[in-house]
XYZ file of C-alpha atoms in Angstrom:
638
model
C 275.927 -99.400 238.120
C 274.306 -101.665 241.122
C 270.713 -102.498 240.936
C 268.503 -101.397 244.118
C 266.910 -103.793 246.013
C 264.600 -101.087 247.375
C 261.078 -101.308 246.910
C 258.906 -97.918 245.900
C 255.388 -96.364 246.740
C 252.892 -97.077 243.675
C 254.351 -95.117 240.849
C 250.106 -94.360 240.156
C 249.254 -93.160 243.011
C 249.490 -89.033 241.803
C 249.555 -87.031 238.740
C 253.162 -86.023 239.947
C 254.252 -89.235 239.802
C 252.907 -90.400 236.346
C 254.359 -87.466 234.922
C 258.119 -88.285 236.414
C 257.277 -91.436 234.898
C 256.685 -90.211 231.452
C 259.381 -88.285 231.240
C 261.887 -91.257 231.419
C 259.671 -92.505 229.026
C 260.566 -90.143 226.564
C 264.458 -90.311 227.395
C 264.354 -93.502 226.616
C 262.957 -92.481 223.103
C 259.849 -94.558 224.527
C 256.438 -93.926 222.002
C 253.959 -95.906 223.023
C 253.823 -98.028 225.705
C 250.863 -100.744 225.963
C 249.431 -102.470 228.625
C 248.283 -105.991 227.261
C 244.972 -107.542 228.456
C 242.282 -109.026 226.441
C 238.853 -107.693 226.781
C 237.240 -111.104 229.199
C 240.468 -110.482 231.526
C 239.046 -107.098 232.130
C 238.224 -106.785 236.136
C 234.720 -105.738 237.839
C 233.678 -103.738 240.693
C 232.829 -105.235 243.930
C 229.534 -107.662 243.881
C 229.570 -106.516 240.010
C 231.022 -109.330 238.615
C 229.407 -111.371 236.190
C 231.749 -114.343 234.909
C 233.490 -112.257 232.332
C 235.561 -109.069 231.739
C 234.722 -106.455 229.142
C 236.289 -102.684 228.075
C 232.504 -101.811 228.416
C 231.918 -101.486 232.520
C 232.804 -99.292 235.148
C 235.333 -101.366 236.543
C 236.903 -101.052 233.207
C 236.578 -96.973 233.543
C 238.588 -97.457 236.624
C 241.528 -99.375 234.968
C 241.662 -96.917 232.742
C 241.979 -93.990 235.167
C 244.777 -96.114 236.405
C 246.990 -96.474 233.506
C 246.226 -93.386 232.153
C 249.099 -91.074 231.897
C 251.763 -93.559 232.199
C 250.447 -96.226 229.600
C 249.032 -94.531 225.850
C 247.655 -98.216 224.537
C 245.521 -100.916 225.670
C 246.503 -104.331 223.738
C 243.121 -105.925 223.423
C 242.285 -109.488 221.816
C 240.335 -110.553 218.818
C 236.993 -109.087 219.874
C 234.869 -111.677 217.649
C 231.893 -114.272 219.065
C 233.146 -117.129 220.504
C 231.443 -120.929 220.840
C 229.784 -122.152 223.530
C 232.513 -124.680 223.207
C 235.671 -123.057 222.777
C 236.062 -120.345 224.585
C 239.395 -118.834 222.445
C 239.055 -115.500 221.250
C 241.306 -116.724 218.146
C 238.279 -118.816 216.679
C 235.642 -116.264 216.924
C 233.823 -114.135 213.804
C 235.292 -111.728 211.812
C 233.060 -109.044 212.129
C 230.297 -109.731 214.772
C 231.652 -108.977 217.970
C 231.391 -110.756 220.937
C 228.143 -110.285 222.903
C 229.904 -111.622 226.187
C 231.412 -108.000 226.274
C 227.960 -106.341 226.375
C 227.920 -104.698 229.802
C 224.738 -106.184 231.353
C 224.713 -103.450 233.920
C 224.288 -100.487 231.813
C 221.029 -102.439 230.627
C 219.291 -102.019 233.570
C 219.763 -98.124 233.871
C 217.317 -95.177 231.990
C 220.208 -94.802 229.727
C 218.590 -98.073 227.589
C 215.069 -97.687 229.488
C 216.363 -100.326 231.876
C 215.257 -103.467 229.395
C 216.778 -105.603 231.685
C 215.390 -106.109 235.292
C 218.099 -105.428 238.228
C 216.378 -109.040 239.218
C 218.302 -110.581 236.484
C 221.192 -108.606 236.961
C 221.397 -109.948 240.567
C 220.910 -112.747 239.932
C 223.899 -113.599 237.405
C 226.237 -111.516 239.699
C 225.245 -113.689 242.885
C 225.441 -117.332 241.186
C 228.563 -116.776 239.102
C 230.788 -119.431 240.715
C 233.773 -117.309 240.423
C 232.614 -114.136 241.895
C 235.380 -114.421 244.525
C 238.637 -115.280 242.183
C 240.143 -113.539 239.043
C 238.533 -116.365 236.720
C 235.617 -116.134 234.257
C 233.015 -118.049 234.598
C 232.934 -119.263 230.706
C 230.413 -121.530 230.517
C 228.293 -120.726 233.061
C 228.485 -116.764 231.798
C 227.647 -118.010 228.413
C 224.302 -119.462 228.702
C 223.287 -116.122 231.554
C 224.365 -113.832 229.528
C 221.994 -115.000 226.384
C 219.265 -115.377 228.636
C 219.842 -111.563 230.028
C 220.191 -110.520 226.567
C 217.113 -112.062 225.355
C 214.802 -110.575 228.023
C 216.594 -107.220 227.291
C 216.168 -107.863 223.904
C 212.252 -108.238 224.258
C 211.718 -104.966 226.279
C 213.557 -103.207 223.894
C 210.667 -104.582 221.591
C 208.188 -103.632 223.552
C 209.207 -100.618 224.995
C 208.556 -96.969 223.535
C 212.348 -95.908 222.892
C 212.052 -94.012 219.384
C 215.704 -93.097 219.407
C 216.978 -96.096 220.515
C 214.895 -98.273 217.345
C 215.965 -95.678 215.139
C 219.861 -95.916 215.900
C 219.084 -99.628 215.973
C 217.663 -99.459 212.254
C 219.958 -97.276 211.238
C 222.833 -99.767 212.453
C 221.801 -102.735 210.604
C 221.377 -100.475 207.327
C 224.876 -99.590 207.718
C 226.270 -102.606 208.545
C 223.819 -105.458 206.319
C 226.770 -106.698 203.876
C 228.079 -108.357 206.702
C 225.076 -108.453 209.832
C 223.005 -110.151 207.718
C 225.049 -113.503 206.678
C 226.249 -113.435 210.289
C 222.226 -113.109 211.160
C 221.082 -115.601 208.905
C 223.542 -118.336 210.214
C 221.664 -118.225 213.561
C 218.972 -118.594 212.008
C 219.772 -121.311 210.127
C 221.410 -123.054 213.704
C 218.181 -123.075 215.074
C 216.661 -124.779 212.003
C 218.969 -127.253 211.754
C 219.711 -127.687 215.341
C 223.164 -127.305 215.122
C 225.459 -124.625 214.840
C 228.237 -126.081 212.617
C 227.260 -126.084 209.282
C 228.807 -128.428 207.565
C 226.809 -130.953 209.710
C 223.677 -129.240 208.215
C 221.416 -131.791 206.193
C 220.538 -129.132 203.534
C 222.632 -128.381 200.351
C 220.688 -125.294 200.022
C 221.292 -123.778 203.424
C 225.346 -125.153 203.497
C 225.650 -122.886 200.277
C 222.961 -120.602 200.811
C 226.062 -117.638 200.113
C 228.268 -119.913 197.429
C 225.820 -120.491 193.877
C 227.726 -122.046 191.170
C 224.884 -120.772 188.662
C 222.012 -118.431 188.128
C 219.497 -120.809 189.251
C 221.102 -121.440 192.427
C 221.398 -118.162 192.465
C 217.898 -117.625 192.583
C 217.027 -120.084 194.500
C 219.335 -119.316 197.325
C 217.934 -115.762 197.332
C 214.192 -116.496 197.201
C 215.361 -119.160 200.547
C 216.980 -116.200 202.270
C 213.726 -114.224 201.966
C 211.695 -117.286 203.631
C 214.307 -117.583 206.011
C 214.089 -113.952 206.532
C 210.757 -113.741 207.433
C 210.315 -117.314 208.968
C 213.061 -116.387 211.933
C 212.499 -112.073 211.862
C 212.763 -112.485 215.587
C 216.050 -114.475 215.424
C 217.841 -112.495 213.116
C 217.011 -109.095 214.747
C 217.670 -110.535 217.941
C 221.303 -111.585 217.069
C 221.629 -108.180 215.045
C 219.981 -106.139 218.278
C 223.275 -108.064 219.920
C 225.295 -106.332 217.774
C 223.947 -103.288 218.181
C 224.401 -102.731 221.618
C 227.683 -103.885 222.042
C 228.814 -101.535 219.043
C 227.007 -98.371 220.955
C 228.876 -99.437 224.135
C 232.221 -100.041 222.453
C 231.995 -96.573 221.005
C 231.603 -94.872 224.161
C 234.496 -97.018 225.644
C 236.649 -95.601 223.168
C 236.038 -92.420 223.682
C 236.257 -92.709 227.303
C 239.761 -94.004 226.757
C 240.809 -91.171 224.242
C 239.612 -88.816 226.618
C 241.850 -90.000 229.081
C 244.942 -90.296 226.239
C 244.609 -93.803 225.809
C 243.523 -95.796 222.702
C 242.512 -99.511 222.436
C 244.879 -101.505 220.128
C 242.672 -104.377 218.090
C 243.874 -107.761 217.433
C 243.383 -109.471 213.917
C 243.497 -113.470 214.376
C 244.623 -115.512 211.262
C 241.373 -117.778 211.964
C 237.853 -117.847 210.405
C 235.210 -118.598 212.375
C 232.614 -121.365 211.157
C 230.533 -118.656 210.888
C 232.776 -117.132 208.110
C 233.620 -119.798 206.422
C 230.317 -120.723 205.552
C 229.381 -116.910 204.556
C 232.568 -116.642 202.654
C 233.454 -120.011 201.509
C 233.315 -119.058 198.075
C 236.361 -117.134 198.523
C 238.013 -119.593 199.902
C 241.092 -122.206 198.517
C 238.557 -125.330 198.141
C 240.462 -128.587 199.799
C 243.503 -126.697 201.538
C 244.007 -125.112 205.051
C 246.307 -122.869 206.655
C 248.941 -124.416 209.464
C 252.105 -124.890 210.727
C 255.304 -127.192 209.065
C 256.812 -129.609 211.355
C 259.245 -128.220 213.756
C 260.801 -128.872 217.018
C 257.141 -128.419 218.752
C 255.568 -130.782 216.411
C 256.498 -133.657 214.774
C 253.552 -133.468 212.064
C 252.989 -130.062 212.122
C 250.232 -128.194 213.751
C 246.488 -128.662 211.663
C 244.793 -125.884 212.645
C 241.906 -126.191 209.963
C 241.704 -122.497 209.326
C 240.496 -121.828 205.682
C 242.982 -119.727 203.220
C 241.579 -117.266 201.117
C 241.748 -117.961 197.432
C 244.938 -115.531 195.404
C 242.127 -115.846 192.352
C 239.847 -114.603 194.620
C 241.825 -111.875 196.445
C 243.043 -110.030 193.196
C 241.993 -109.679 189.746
C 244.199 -110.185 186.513
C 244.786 -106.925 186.738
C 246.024 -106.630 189.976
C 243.088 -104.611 191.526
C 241.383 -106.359 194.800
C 238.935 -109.141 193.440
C 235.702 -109.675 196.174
C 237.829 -111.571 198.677
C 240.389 -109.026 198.744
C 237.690 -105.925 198.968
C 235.607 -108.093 201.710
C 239.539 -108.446 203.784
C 239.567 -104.395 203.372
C 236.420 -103.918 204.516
C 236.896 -105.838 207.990
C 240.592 -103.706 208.272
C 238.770 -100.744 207.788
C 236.097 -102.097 210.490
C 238.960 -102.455 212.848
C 240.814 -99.576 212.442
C 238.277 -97.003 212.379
C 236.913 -99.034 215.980
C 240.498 -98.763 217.340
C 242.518 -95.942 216.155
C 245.284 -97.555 218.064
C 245.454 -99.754 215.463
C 245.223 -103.506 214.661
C 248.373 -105.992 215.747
C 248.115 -108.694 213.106
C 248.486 -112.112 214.624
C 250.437 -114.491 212.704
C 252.098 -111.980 209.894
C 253.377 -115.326 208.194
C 249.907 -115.929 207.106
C 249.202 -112.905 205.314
C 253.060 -112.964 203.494
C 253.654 -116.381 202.930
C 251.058 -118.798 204.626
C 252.082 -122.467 205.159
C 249.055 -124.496 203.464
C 248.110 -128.489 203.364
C 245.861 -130.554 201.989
C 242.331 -130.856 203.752
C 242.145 -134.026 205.760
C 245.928 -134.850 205.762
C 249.037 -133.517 208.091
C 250.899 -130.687 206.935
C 253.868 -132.109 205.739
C 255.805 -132.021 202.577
C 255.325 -135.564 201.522
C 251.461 -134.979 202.188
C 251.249 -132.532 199.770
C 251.969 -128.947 201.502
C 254.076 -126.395 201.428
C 254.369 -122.615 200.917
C 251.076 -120.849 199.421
C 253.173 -118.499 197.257
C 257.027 -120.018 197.610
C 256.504 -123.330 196.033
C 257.206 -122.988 192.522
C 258.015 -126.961 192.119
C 254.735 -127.582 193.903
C 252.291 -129.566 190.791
C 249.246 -127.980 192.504
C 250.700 -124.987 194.490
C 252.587 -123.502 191.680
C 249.782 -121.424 190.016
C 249.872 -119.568 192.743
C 253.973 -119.164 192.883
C 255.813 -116.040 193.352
C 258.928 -117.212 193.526
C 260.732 -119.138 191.122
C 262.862 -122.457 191.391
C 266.120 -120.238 190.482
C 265.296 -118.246 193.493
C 265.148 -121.454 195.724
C 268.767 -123.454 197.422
C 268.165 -126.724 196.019
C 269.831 -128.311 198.572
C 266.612 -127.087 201.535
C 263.601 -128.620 202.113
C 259.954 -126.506 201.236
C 259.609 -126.143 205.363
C 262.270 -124.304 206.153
C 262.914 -120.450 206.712
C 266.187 -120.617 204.455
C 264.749 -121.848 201.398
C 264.147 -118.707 199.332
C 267.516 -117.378 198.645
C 266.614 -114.080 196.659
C 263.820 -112.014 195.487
C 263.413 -109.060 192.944
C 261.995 -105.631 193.856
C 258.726 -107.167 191.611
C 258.448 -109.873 193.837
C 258.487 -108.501 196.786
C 255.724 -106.039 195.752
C 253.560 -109.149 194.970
C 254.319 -111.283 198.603
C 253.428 -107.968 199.696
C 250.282 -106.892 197.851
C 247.654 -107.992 200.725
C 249.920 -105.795 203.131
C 249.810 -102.841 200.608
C 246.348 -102.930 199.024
C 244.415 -104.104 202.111
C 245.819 -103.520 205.417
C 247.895 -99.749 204.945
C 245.342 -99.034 201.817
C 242.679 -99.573 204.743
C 244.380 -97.323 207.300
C 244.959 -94.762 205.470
C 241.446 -94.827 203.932
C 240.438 -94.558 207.904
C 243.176 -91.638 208.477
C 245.817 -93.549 210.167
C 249.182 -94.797 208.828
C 251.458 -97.805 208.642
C 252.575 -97.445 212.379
C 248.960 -98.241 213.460
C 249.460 -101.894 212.391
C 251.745 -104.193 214.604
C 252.954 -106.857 213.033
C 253.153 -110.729 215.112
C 255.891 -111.881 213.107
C 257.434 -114.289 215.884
C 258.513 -116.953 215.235
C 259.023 -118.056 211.271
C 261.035 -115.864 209.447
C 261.098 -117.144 205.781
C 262.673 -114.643 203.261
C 259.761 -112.851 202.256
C 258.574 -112.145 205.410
C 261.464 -110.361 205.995
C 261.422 -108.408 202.461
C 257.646 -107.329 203.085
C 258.508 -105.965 206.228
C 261.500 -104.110 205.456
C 259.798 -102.984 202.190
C 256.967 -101.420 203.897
C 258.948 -100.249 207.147
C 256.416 -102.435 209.160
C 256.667 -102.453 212.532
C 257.789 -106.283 213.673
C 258.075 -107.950 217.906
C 260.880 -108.615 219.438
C 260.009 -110.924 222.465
C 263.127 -110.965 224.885
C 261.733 -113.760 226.631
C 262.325 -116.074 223.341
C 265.963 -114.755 223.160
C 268.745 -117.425 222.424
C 271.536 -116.812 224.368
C 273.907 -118.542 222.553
C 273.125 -116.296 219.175
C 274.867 -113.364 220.031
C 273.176 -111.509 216.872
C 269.800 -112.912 218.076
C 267.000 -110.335 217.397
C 265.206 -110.570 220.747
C 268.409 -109.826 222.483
C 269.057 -106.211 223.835
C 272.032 -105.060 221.529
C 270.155 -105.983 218.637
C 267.036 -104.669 218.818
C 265.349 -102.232 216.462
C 263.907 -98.850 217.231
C 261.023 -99.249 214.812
C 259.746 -102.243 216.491
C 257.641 -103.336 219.896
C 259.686 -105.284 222.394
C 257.936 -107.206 225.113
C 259.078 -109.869 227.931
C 256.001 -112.030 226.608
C 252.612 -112.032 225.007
C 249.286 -113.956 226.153
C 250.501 -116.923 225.224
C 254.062 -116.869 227.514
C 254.001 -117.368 231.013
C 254.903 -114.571 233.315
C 258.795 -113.469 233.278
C 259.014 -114.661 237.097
C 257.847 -118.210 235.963
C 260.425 -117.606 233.191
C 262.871 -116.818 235.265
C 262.207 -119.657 238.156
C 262.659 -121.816 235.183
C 265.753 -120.544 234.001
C 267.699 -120.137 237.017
C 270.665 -123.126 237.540
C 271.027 -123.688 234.375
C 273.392 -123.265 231.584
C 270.576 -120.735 229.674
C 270.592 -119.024 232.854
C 273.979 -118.185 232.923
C 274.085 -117.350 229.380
C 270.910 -114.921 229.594
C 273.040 -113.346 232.419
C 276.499 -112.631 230.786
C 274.994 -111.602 227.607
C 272.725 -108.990 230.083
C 276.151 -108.114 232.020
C 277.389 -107.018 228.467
C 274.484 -105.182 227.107
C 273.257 -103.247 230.564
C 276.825 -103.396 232.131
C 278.516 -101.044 229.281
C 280.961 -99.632 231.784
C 282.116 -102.735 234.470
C 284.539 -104.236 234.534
C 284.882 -108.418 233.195
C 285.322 -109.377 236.856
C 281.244 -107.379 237.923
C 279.986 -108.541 234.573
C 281.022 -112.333 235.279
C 279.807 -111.443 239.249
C 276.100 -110.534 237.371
C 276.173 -113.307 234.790
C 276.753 -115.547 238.131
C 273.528 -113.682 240.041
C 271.629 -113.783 236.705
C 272.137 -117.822 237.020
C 271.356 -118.311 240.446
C 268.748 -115.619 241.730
C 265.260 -115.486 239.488
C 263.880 -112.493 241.343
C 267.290 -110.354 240.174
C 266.796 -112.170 236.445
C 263.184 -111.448 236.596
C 264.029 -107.652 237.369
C 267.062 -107.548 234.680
C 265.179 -108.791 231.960
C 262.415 -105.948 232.405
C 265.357 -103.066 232.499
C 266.672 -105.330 229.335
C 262.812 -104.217 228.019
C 263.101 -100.630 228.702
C 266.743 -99.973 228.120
C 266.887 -101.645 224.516
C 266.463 -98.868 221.295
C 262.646 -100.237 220.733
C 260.017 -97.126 220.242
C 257.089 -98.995 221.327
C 256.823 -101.173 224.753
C 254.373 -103.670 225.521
C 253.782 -105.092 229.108
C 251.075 -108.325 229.707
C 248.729 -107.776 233.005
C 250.426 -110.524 234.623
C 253.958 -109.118 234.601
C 252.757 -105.693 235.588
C 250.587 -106.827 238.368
C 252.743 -109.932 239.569
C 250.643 -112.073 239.321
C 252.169 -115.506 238.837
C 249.578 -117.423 236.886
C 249.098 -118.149 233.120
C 246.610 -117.353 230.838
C 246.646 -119.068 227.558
C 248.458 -122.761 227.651
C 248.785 -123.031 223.777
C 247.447 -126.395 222.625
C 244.716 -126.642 225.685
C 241.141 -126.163 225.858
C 238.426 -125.783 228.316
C 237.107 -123.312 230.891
C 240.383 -123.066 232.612
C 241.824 -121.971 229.522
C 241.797 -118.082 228.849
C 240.185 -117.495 231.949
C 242.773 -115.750 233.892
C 241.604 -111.827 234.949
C 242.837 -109.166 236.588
C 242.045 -109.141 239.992
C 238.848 -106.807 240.954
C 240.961 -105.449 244.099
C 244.281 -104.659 241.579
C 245.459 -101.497 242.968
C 245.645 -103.239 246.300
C 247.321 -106.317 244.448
C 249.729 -104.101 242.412
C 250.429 -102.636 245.900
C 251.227 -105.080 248.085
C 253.121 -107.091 244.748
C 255.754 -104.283 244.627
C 256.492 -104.207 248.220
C 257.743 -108.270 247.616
C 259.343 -106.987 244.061
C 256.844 -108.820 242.207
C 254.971 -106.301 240.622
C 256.423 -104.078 237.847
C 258.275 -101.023 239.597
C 258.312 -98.857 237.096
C 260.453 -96.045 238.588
C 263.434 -98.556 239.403
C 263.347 -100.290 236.062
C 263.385 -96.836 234.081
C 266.099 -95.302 236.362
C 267.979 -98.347 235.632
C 267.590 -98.796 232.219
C 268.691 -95.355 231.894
C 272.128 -95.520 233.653
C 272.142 -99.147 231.734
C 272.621 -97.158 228.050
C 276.218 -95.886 230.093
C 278.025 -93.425 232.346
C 277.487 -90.759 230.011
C 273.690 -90.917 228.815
C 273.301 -91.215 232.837
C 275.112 -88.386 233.156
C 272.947 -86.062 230.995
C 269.761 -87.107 232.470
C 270.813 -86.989 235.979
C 267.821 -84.869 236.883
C 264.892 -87.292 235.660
C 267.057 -89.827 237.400
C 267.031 -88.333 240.475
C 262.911 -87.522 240.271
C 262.853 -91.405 239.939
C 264.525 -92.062 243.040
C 262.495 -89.941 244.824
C 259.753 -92.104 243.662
C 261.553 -95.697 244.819
C-alpha cells in the first residue's frame, strides 16, 4: 500500500459525494461519526456575528447542511451559564442553560414580535471587537448580550403576545423544582451585591435551601416568599432567559434531526456556585472532588468541585435518596434535550471519585483518597466498597493498581449511580446505554474498569495519548475496541498537526511510526515498514495524515473528529490550567467552506476520501480486495 500525496475536491460539495463517503463509512463498520465543537465555537453569517457562537442561528443551520450526510452527531459542550469571570463551560449550572446561546437575531423578527430593536442588534454586531477573526468576544459579549436580553425581556412584558406568555407560564410550571432556586439566586446576587454566595453576609439567604430544623424551615420559606415578591421582575427575568433559549434549542434540534443529525450533550463533573448553594444539603460537608498527585502535578489538582453525599444519593434500602433522584432528573433533562445522548466527562468521578479534605491539597498524608476504595481510610471508610483484603498492601491509596479484586456485589454497588441514574434515566427517556459516552481517559483504577465492562459502556480511546512503547496500549490501533469512540484528540488536545510537529525527530516519533508500519502496513515487507517508521519520524504532514487513517482504520464503531482537525486549522482551544478571554475562545471560521477548501488543497484539512480509501486497504490485501468498488468511487473523489 503507498499513501497518495494527491489532494481531492471537497468531499461536501454534492449529495453524490457524501453518499460515496458513507458508504466507506459503513465498510469500515463505522456507526456514528461526530463532529466535535462546543456550542460558543459555533460560526456566524457575514456582519452577523455577535462575540459568541451558538447551535441556535442561521449560520449554525448552515453548518449543519454541511455535515449533514457524512457526519450523524454533533459533540457539543456543557451547555450550562457561565460567570462573567470564567468563561469555561465546565463551571457553569446544572440545569439553567446558558443565555449567551440565545440567538439575539431571531429576537428582532415577528416570530417573537421583534422585542428586540434591529438598533440593538446592530449595534452589538458592529462593536464586537472580534467581528473579523474566529474568536469570541467573551467579555465584551457578556455584558451586550444581558443588556439585549433585558430590553427584549421588557417588550415581551409589554407587548400583547398571548401565546408567547402562555408557553412562557407554562415553562416555568414545568420546570419550577429547579428554575426557581436557580431564579432566586439572582435574586439574592443583586441583594447582596455579589454573586458568590458564600461571601453573602446573611445566614438565612446562604442556607435559604439547607434547614437543619422545622423552624428554619419555616423561616427560610416565609423569606423565599418576600424574596419572591420583593425581586418578581428579577426572577422572571432570569426565568424569561430560560425560556427562550429552551424554545430555540428545541427547534435547533429538530432542525438537526431533520437533516439526520443529533446533538450529543456533555455532562461536566463540576457544580456551579449556583448549585452548590441550591443543593448543598446534598452535598459531602468539608470534602471536594480532585485529582491525586501524578506526573502533571506534584500536589494534585484542587479543583473545589463539591461531591455529592453516598447518604444522600441512596437510601438504606438501596432506592435513590433526594440527591440521587435530583442527579436523575438533570440526566433525564439532558437526554430527552439531546437524543444523541450525554458524553459524561470525567467517568472516574461518578465510579470512584478521588476526594480531599476542604482547604488542604489532595494528597494522602492530607487526608484523601478514594470516595468508595478506601476501606483503611478513619473518615472515608463509611463510605467503603471495597475491603482491605481486596487492596495490595504493598500500593499506595493514589494509584490505579491498588484494588486487586472485586465481587460481582461490588461491582453492582461502584456501579449503582451508572445503573440507577444515568441508563435508568435513558431508558426512562426511550434511549439506551449506547446514548451515554463515557470520558474515561486517563485514570483507570479497577472499578472503573469493572463498571464499564459490567454495563458494556461505551469508553474513548484517544490515539493521540498512545504510548508507543506499550505495545498492548489501548489507544493504539491493534488494540482498540469496537464498542468504543476513538478520536485523534478532544477540546482539550491540540490539533494532530501540532501533535505531530511536536513529535517529529524524536525517539516517540519513530516509535509512533513503526508501531503504525505494523498495524496499517499488514502486508509489507520489514524493509517498507522500517522505510515508514523512518517517514513517520521525520515528516509531520505524512504522521499527521497516518494517524487519522490509524482513526478510521482501527475496529472502533463510533468516530469523533474536533473542528480544528477537520478544518486545519492550527490553533488551540482549551489550554488546560489557563484562564481568561483567550481561553475557550477559538471558533470556527464564518467563511469555513472556503477555509476547509483551500486547507485540503495544502493537506491540512481532513480529506476524508483519501483517509477512508486508505484505511480500507490498511485492514489488508484481502478486505481491499472485496471492497474494490467503494475504493475506486473514493478515488474518483481525490
Amino acid at each position: 500500500m503507498t499513501y497518495c500525496d494527491e489532494q481531492t475536491k471537497s468531499p461536501f460539495s454534492s449529495t453524490e459525494a457524501k453518499n460515496i463517503i458513507k458508504e466507506a463509512l459503513k465498510v469500515l463498520d463505522k456507526k456514528h461519526l461526530a463532529f466535535i465543537s462546543h456550542a460558543n465555537s459555533f460560526p456566524a453569517e457575514f456582519g452577523k456575528n455577535t462575540g459568541f457562537g451558538t447551535v441556535n442561528s442561521n449560520a449554525a443551520k448552515n453548518l449543519i447542511d454541511f455535515l449533514s450526510g457524512v457526519f450523524t452527531d454533533i459533540q457539543l459542550g456543557p451547555a450550562g451559564k457561565t460567570k462573567s469571570i470564567d468563561a469555561s463551560p465546565y463551571t457553569g449550572t446544572i440545569f439553567s442553560n446558558n443565555p449567551l446561546f440565545i440567538d439575539l437575531e431571531q429576537l428582532t423578527t415577528s416570530e417573537w414580535h421583534n422585542i428586540l430593536s434591529l438598533e440593538t442588534y446592530n449595534k452589538i454586531t458592529e462593536n464586537n471587537p472580534n467581528k473579523d477573526i474566529n474568536k469570541t468576544a467573551y467579555s465584551y459579549i457578556f455584558n451586550a448580550q444581558e443588556e439585549a436580553l433585558k430590553e427584549a425581556f421588557e417588550n415581551f412584558q409589554n407587548t400583547d403576545c398571548s401565546e408567547l406568555k402562555s408557553k412562557f407560564t407554562e415553562y416555568k410550571g414545568k420546570n419550577k423544582f429547579w428554575l426557581e432556586k436557580d431564579s432566586l439566586y439572582e435574586a439574592l446576587a443583586y441583594e447582596n451585591e455579589n454573586d458568590y454566595w458564600p461571601m453573602w453576609k446573611s445566614e438565612t439567604d446562604k442556607n435559604l435551601f439547607n434547614p437543619q430544623n422545622q423552624e428554619q424551615k419555616d423561616q427560610y420559606a416565609q423569606r423565599i416568599e418576600e424574596l419572591k415578591q420583593k425581586y418578581s421582575d428579577i426572577i422572571d427575568y432570569y426565568s424569561f432567559c430560560q425560556f427562550v433559549i429552551s424554545v430555540q434549542n428545541e427547534k435547533s434540534r429538530e432542525y438537526a434531526q431533520s437533516k439526520g443529525m443529533k446533538m450529543i450533550a456533555d455532562r461536566q463533573v463540576a457544580f456551579s456556585d449556583r448549585d452548590n448553594w441550591a443543593y448543598q444539603s446534598y452535598f459531602l460537608k468539608g470534602w471536594c472532588l480532585g485529582c491525586p498527585p501524578d506526573y502533571f502535578s506534584e500536589d494534585g489538582q484542587m479543583w473545589g468541585f463539591p461531591v455529592m453525599d453516598p447518604e444522600k444519593l441512596y437510601n438504606k434500602d438501596g432506592s435513590l435518596g433526594e440527591g440521587g433522584l435530583l442527579m436523575k432528573e438533570l440526566y433525564k433533562k439532558m437526554f430527552t434535550e439531546n437524543p444523541g445522548g450525554v458524553r459524561i466527562d470525567h467517568m472516574v468521578g461518578l465510579i470512584d471519585p478521588w476526594v480531599y479534605v476542604s482547604g488542604k491539597k489532595p494528597k494522602i498524608e492530607e487526608g484523601a483518597g478514594r470516595l468508595y476504595s478506601s476501606p483503611e481510610h478513619p473518615i472515608l471508610s463509611r463510605y467503603a466498597i471495597a475491603t482491605e483484603d481486596d487492596l495490595n498492601p504493598e500500593v499506595e491509596a493514589d494509584k490505579e493498581e491498588r484494588i486487586l479484586k472485586l465481587t460481582e456485589e461490588q461491582i453492582k454497588r461502584y456501579g449503582a449511580f451508572v445503573e440507577k441514574i444515568v441508563i435508568g434515566a435513558a431508558q426512562e427517556v426511550g434511549l439506551d446505554k449506547d446514548s451515554i459516552v463515557c470520558e474515561d481517559l486517563g485514570t483507570l483504577t479497577y472499578p472503573v474498569v469493572s463498571v464499564m465492562k459490567e454495563y458494556g459502556l461505551q469508553g474513548m480511546k484517544l490515539i493521540q495519548f498512545v504510548v508507543p512503547e506499550k505495545p498492548e496500549h489501548p489507544y493504539r490501533c491493534k488494540n482498540i475496541t469496537p464498542r468504543s469512540w476513538a478520536m485523534v484528540g478532544t477540546h482539550d488536545n491540540e490539533p494532530i498537526a501540532m501533535w505531530a510537529d511536536a513529535t517529529v525527530n524524536t525517539e516517540a516519533g519513530y516509535l509512533n511510526g513503526k508501531n503504525l508500519a505494523e498495524d496499517l502496513y499488514p502486508d509489507a515487507s520489514a524493509e517498507e515498514k522500517e522505510a515508514v517508521a523512518v517517514r513517520c519520524s521525520k515528516d509531520a504532514a505524512f504522521l499527521t495524515q497516518t494517524k487519522l487513517v490509524e482513526l478510521f482504520a482501527c475496529k472502533a464503531e463510533n468516530v469523533q473528529v474536533f473542528f480544528t482537525d477537520f478544518l486545519g486549522i492550527y490553533d488551540v482551544y482549551n489550554r488546560p490550567g489557563t484562564s481568561g478571554d483567550a481561553n475557550w475562545s477559538l471558533r470556527i471560521p464564518d467563511n469555513y467552506e472556503e477555509v476547509y477548501r483551500n486547507n485540503l488543497k495544502t493537506g491540512k484539512a481532513l480529506n476524508l476520501p483519501l483517509i477512508l480509501k486508505l484505511a480500507i486497504e490498511a485492514r489488508g490485501k484481502e478486505f481491499a480486495s472485496q471492497n474494490q468498488e467503494i475504493i475506486q468511487k473514493l478515488e474518483g473523489l481525490i
